[in-house]
XYZ file of C-alpha atoms in Angstrom:
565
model
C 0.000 0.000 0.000
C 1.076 3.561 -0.862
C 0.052 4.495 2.754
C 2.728 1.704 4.387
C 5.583 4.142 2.770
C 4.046 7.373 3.531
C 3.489 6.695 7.274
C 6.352 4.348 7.887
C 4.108 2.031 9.272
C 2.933 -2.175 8.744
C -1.096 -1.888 8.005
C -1.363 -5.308 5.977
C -0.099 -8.224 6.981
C 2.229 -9.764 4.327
C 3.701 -13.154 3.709
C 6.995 -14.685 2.317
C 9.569 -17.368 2.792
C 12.912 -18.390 2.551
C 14.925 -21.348 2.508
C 17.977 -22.150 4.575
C 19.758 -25.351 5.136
C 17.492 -27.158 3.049
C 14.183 -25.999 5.262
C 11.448 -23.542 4.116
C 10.732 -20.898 6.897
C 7.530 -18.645 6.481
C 7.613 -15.193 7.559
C 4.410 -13.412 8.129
C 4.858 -9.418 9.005
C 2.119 -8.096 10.834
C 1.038 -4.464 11.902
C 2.475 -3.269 15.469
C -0.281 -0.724 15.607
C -3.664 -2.222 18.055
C -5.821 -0.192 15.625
C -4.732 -2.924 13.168
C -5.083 -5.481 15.891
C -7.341 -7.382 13.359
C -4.510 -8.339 10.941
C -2.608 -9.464 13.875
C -4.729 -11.861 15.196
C -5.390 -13.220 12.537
C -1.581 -13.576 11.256
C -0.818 -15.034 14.669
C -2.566 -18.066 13.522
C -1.111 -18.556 11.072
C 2.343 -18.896 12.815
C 4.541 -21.458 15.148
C 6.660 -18.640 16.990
C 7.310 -15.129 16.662
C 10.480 -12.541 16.459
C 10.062 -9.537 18.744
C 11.638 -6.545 16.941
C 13.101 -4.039 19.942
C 14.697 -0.866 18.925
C 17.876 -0.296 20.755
C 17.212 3.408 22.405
C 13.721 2.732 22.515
C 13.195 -0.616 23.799
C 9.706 -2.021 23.804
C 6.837 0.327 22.720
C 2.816 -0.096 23.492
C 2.775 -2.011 19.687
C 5.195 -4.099 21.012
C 3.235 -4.834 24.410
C -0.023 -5.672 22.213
C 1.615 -8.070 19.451
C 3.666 -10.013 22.445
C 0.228 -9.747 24.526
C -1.795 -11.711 21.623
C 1.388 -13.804 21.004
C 1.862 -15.081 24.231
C -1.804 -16.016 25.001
C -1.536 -18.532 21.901
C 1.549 -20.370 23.720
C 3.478 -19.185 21.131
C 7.889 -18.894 21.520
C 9.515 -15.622 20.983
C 12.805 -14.452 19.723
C 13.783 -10.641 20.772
C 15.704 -9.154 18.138
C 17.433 -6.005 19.519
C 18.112 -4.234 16.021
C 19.890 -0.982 15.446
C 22.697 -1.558 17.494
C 25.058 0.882 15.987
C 23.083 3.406 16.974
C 25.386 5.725 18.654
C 22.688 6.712 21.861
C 21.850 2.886 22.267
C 20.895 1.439 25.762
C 21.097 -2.165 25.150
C 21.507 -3.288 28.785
C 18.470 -1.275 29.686
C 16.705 -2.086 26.433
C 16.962 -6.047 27.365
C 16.262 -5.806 31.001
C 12.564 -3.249 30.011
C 11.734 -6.425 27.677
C 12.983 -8.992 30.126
C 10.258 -6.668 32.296
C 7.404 -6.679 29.812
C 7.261 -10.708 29.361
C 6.917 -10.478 33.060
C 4.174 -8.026 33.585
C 2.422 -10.047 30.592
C 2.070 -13.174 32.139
C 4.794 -15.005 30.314
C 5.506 -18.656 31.151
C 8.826 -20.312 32.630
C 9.401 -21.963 28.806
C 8.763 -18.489 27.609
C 10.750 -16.637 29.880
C 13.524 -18.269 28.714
C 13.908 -16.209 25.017
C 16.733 -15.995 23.753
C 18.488 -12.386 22.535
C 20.050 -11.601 19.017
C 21.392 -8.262 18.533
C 21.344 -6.714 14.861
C 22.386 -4.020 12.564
C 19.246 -4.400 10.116
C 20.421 -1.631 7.509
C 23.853 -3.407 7.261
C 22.645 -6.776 7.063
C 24.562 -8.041 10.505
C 23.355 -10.139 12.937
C 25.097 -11.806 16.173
C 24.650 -13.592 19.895
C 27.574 -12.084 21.385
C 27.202 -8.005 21.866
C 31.166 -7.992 21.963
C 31.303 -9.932 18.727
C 30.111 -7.548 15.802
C 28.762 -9.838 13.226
C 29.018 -10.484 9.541
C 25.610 -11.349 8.498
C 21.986 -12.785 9.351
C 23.075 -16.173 9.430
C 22.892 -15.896 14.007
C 19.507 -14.995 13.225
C 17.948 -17.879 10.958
C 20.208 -20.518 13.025
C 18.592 -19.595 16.337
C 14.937 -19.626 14.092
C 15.588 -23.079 13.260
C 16.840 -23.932 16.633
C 14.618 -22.426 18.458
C 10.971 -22.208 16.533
C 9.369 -25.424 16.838
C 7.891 -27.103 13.247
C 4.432 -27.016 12.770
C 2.235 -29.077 14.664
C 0.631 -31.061 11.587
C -1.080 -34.311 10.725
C -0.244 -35.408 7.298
C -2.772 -38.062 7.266
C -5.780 -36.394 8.464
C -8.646 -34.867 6.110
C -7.778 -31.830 4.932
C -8.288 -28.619 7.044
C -6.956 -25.179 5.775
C -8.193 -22.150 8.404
C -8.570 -18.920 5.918
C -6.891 -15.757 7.707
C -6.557 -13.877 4.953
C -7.757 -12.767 1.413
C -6.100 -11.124 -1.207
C -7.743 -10.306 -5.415
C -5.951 -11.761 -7.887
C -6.507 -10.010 -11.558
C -6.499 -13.341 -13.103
C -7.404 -15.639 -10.706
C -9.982 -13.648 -8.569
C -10.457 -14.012 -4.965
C -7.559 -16.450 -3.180
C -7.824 -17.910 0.508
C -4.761 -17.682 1.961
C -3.891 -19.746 5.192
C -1.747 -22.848 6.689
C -2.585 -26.555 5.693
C -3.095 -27.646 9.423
C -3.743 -31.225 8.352
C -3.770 -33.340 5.043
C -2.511 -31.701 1.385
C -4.331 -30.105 -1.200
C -4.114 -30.237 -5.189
C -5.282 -27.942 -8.091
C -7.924 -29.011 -9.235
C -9.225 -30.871 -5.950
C -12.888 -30.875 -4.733
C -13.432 -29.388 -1.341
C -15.873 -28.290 0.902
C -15.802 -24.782 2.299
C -17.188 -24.570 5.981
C -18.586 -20.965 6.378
C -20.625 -19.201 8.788
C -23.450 -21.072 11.305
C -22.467 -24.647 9.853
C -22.840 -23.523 5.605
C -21.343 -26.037 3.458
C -20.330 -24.925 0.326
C -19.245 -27.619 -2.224
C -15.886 -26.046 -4.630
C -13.073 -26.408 -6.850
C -9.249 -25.235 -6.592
C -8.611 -23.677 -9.769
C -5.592 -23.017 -9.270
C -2.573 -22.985 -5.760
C -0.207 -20.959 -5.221
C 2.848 -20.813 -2.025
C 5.226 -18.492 -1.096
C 8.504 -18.043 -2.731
C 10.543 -14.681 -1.235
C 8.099 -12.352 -1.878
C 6.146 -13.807 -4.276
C 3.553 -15.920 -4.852
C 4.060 -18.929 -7.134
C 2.309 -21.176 -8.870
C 1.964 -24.666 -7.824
C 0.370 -28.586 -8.602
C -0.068 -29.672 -4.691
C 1.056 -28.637 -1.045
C 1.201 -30.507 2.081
C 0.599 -29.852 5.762
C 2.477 -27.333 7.473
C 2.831 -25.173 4.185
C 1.119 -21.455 3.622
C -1.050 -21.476 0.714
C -3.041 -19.134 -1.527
C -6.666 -20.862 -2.947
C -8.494 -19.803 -5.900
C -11.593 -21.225 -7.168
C -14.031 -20.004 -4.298
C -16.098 -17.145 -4.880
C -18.145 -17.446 -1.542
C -14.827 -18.068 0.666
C -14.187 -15.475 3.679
C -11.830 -15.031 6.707
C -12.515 -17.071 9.345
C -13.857 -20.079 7.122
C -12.399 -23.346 6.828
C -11.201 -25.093 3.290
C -12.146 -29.061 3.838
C -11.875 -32.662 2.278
C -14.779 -32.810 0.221
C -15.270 -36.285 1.587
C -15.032 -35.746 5.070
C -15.437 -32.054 5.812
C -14.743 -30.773 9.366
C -14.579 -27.149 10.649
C -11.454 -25.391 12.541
C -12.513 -23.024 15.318
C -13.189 -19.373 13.742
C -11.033 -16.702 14.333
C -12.178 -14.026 17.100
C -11.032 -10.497 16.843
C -11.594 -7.887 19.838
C -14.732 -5.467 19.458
C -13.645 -1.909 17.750
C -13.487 0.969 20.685
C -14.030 4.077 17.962
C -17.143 5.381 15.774
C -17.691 8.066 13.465
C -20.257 8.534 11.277
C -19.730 8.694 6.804
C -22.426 9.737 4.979
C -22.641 11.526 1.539
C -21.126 14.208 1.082
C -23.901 17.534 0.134
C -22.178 20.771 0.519
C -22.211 22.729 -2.110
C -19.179 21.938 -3.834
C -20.544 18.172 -3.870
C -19.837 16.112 -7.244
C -17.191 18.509 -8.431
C -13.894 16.358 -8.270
C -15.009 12.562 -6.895
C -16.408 9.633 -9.074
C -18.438 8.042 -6.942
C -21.283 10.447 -5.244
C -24.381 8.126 -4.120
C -25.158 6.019 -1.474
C -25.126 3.337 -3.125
C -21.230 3.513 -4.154
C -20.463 4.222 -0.540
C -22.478 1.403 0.800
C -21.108 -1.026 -1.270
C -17.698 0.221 -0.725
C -18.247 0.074 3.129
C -19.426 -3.686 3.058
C -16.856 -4.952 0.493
C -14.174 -3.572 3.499
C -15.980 -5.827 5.668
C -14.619 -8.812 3.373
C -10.803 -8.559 4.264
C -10.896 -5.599 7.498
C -12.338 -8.183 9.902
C -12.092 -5.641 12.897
C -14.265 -3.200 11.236
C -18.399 -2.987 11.985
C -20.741 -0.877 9.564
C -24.126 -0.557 10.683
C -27.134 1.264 8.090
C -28.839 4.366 10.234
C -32.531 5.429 9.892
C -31.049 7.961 7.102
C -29.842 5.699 3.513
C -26.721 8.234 3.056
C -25.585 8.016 6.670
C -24.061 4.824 7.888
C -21.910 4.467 11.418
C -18.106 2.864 10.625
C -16.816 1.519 13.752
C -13.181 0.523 13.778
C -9.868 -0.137 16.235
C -8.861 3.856 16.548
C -8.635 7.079 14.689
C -5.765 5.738 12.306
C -7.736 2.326 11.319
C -10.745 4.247 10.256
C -8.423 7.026 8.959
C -6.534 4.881 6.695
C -9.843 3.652 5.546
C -10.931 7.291 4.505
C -7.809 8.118 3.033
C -7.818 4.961 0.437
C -11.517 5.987 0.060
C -10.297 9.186 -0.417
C -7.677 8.060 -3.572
C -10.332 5.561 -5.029
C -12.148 8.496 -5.808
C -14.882 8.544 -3.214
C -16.680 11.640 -1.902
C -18.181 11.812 1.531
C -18.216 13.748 4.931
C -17.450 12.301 8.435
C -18.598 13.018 11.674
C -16.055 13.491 14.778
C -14.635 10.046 16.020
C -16.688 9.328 19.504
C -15.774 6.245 21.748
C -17.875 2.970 21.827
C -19.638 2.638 25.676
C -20.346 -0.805 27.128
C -22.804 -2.059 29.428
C -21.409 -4.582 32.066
C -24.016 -7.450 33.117
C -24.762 -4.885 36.086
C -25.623 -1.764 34.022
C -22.906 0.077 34.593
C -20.971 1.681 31.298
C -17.346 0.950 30.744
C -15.541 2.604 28.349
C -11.883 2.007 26.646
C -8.795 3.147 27.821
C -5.364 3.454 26.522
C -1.204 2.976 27.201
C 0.224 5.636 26.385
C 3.938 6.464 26.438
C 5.089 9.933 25.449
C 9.216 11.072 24.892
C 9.410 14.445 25.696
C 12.523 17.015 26.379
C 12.505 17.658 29.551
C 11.656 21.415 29.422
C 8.597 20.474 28.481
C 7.633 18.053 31.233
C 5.569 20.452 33.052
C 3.487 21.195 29.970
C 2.722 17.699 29.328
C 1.830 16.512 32.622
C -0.591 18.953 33.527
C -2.346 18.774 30.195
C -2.653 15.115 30.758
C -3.900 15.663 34.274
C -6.958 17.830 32.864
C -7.594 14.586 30.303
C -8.071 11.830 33.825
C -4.242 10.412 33.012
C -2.934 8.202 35.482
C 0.607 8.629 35.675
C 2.086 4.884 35.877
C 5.956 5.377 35.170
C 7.969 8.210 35.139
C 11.855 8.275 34.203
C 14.396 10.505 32.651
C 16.485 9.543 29.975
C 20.152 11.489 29.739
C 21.547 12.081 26.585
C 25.355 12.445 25.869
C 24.697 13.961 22.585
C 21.854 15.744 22.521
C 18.754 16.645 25.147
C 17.649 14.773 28.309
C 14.447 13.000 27.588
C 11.323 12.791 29.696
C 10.149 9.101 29.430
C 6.502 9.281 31.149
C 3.644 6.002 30.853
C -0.252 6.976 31.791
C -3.471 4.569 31.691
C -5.912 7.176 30.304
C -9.388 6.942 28.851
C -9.465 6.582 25.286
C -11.788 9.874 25.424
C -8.409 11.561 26.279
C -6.166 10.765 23.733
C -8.380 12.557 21.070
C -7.306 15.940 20.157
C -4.060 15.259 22.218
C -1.162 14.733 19.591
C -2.109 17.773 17.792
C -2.789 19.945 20.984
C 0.860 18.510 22.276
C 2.150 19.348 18.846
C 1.902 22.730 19.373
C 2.676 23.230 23.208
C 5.974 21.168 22.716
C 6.971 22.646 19.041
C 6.863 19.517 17.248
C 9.308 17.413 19.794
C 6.965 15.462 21.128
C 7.061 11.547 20.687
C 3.438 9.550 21.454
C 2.410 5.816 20.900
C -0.848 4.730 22.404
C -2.636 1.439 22.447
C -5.781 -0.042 23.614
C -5.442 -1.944 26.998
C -9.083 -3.000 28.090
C -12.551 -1.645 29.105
C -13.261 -0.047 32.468
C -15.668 1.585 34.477
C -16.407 5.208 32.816
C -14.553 8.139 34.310
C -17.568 9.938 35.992
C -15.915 13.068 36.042
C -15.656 15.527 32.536
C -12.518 15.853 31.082
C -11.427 18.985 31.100
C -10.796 19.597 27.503
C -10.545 23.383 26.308
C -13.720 23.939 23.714
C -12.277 25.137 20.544
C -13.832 27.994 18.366
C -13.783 27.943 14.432
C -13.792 31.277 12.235
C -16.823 30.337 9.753
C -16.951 31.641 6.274
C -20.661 33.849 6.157
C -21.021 34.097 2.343
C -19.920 31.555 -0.670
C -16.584 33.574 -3.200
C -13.330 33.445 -3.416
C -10.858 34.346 -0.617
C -9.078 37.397 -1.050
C -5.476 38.340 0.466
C -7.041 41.369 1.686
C -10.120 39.783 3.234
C -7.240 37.366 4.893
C -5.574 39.690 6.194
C -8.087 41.320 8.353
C -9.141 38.039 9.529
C -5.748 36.495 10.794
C -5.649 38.694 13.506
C -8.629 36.080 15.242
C -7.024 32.922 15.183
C -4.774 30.684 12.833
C -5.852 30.061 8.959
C -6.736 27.027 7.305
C -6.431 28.806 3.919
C -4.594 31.077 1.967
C -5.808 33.606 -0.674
C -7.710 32.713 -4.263
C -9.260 29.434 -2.400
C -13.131 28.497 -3.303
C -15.070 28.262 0.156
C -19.153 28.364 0.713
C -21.185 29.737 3.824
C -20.722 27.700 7.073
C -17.219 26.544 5.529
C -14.720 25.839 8.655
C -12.085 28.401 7.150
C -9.792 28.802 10.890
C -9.218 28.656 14.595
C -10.716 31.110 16.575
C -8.076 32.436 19.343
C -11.398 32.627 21.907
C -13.676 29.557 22.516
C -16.348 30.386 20.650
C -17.357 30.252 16.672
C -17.026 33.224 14.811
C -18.289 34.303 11.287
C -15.746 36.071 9.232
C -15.573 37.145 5.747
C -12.842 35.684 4.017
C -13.827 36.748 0.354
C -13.861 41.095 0.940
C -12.648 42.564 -1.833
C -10.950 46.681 -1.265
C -12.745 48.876 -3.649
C -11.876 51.582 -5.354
C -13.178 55.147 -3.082
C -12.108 58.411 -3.947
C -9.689 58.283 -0.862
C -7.490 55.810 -2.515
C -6.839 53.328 -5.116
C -8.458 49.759 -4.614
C -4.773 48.348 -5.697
C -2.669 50.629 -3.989
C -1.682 50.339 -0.225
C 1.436 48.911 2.113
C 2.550 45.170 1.102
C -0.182 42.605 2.950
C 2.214 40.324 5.289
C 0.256 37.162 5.440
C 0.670 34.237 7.774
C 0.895 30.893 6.043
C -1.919 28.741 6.613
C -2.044 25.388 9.113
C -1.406 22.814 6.567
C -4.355 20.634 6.758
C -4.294 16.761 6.697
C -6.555 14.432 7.260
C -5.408 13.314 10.811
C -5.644 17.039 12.102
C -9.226 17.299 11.042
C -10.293 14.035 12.817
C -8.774 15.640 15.417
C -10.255 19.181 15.302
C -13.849 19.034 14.365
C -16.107 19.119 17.113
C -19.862 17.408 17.105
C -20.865 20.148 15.413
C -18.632 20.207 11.997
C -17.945 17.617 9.624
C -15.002 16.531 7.725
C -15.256 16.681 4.006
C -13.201 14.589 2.038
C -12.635 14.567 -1.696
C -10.199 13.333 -3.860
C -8.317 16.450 -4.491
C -9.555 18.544 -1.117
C -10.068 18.300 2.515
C -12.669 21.048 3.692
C -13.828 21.339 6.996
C -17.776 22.549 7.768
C -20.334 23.281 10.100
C -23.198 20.417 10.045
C -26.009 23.128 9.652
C -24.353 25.359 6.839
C -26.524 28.808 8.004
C -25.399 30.701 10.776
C -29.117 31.384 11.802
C -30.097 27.836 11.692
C -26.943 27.604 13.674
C -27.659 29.592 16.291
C -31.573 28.585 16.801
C -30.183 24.928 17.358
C -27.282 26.240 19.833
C -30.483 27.904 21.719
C -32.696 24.436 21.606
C -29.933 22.939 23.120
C -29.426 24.698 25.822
């Protein structure tokens, strides 16, 4: 995905192999990220042990805590892989004895505890078991795999059984199942039975097989068990099914995922530069876009509303349903969303319990004070506190809180600003728990609103900049009740962002000193998740990002501010 190398991040999970010493090993790379907890859980099926990647100033992060969590609770081995250990500020001690730590806290057996440690240059292709012994290549690394990762735990002579974990569209093929061959082997051209949801039987065909080779996929006549295959031939097949002897078919246990914790609403998008750049407008398109997700996001829920262009997207966090809008977004989809709101439980008491978060923040320490009381006024709890010195550049604040999931939106950006860009954050979902009773005390936030539809002038701009921070520059479209800035003051504030000077006989209407105009907030599409308040919308298109009030006329506006009161 384009989006992998633009964020530096896993979102897919992605399969190849290699062969060493005569044996195939199959490597699965999953997301760290719990908002693609999903792909993970799935993957981790798929697998007999796991390498735990640990940066060597870093050490373990909250995506490392929830892959290990998952990874552990299946029994399965791990090897810790301390990479970048060239690194000229590395802690490696430290680093080993925080992970050592972090088995511990999560539970980790005896067997388990007992992992053993390579350390690695990754960029230079060096791997070794001794820190004192730089080495020469990656060879440490796949010996201790094949020493240490157990083979999988197959039966050759069983019925065939194949759990499907993952899907992928071939241009040629179509749709292809992709999972493990826990028992028996498989052909092209075999019959099978595919065992999908509440005991359906569906009778099928392989048309054609395909394993892992590097990083490709490659064609092939038959696989046995223990081998990671790719199925084509059935149309109806879906994560979480099994692929069967035809003869004797028999289900594997379907994969669980956890619930999502986030919600926003899409609908259609009808402001009144609707239909101008995106191809696909209706409801319809953005239905059936929405359910074909469903197919291969398995952590996802969409639910229809009482309104057929509104339906309510409920996902892992802000970036799982953000990556969804932005490959919406470069599909050529037009729509609006609402601001992302947490997901409330009811225990088997009544009482409502609501997510919350780890979340680990790096910080200079000048800025300590800043951070800490802003996460006070958000109900943080303060867990671990510790202060990293630095030989060649700034001490570091290290700080962990337990915070509501409530909390953490609005917070990067807000942090952003109060720490000039130095700030460091990683969150991840840790488990429900009785609601915080008391409001957060997060600071409203007032938007200068555009009163009449033109074109923004540099003189118009000018005047206006004085209220609050831009969101555009001059010569930019905009309509009434468009979200063009930040107010300075909580409260909204219509503004006229297309004034033209004209011509009096006091001066000329081009003549005057040179306007000095503030460069606008560059707007993406994670600030304006993390801006808009219930009462604006987000309105994506494939060449814009526009941010607007839900009722576009400041009267209407103000009658409903009244009713609510």
């Amino acid at each position: 995905m384009d989006q992998e190398r633009e964020r530096g991040i896993t979102i897919r999970a992605k399969n190849a192999s290699v062969t060493y010493k005569g044996v195939k090993i199959n490597i699965v790379d999953t997301p760290g990220h719990a908002d693609f907890g999903g792909e993970v859980e799935r993957t981790l099926r798929m697998v007999d042990g796991v390498l735990i990647l640990v940066d060597a100033k870093e050490g373990p992060m909250p995506q490392t805590t929830f892959v290990l969590r998952k990874a552990l609770a299946l029994g399965h081995k791990a090897i810790v892989v301390i990479n970048k250990i060239d690194r000229p500020d590395a802690v490696i001690d430290d680093v080993v004895n925080r992970t050592f730590d972090l088995f511990v806290h999560l539970g980790a057996t005896d067997e388990q505890l007992d992992f053993p440690i390579v350390y690695a240059a990754a960029i230079k292709g060096q791997a070794t078991l001794d820190i004192n012994k730089p080495g020469t290549d990656i060879t440490p690394l796949l010996d201790t795999v094949l020493e240490k990762i157990p083979a999988p735990a197959i039966n050759a002579d069983a019925p065939l059984q194949i759990l499907v974990l993952a899907l992928v569209q071939d241009p040629y093929k179509g749709k292809m199942g992709i999972g493990k061959i826990q028992s028996g082997s498989i052909a092209r051209r075999q019959n099978v039975m595919l065992m999908g949801k509440d005991g359906a039987q569906i009778p099928g065909k392989v048309s054609d097989l395909a394993v892992y080779s590097g990083l490709e996929r490659v064609d092939a006549d038959q696989a046995s068990a223990g081998e990671i295959v790719a199925v084509a031939g059935l149309d109806e097949v879906s994560i979480g099914d099994t692929i069967a002897d035809a003869d004797n078919p028999v289900a594997l246990p379907r994969v669980t995922v956890d619930e999502p914790t986030v919600q926003m609403s899409f609908s259609v998008n009808n402001s009144p530069f609707a239909g101008r750049e995106g191809k696909y407008l209706t409801s319809r398109h953005l239905r059936d876009r929405l359910f074909k997700e469903l197919e291969t996001n398995v952590s996802l829920r969409v639910n229809e509303t009482d309104s057929a262009d509104r339906f309510l997207v409920a996902g892992r966090g802000e970036l799982h349903l953000g990556v969804l809008i932005e490959q919406m977004r470069r599909e050529g989809y037009e729509l609006q969303v609402s601001q992302p709101e947490v997901i409330i439980h009811r225990d088997e008491n009544g009482k409502a319990t609501e997510p919350y978060e780890e979340l680990t923040i790096q910080v200079p320490e000048t800025y300590q004070g800043t951070v800490i009381e802003e996460m006070g006024k958000r109900r943080g709890e303060l867990r671990h506190m510790r202060l990293i010195h630095s030989d060649v550049g700034t001490s570091e604040m290290h700080l962990e809180y337990h915070i509501p999931t409530r909390g953490i939106m609005g917070l990067k950006n807000l942090l952003l600003a109060k720490t000039r860009g130095t700030i460091i954050m990683h969150h991840v979902f840790a488990a429900y728990e009785p609601a915080e009773e008391r409001d957060l005390l997060v600071a409203p936030h007032g938007s200068l609103v555009a009163h009449e539809d033109g074109t923004s002038t540099g003189y118009a701009i000018f005047m206006t900049q004085e209220r609050g921070v831009m969101f555009i520059g001059p010569g930019v479209e905009v309509y009434r009740g468009m979200v063009v800035g930040e107010n300075s003051r909580d409260e909204d504030l219509d503004v006229n962002v297309c004034k033209e000077k004209h011509l009096s006989n006091m001066r000329a209407s081009g003549t005057d000193e040179a306007l000095v105009l503030t460069p606008p907030k560059e707007m993406s599409l994670e600030f304006a998740l993390e801006y808009i308040g219930p009462d604006e919308l987000v309105e994506i298109t494939p060449q814009n990002l526009r941010l607007r009030k839900r009722l576009l006329n400041a009267d209407e506006r103000r009658r409903a501010k009244k009713a609510g009161k």
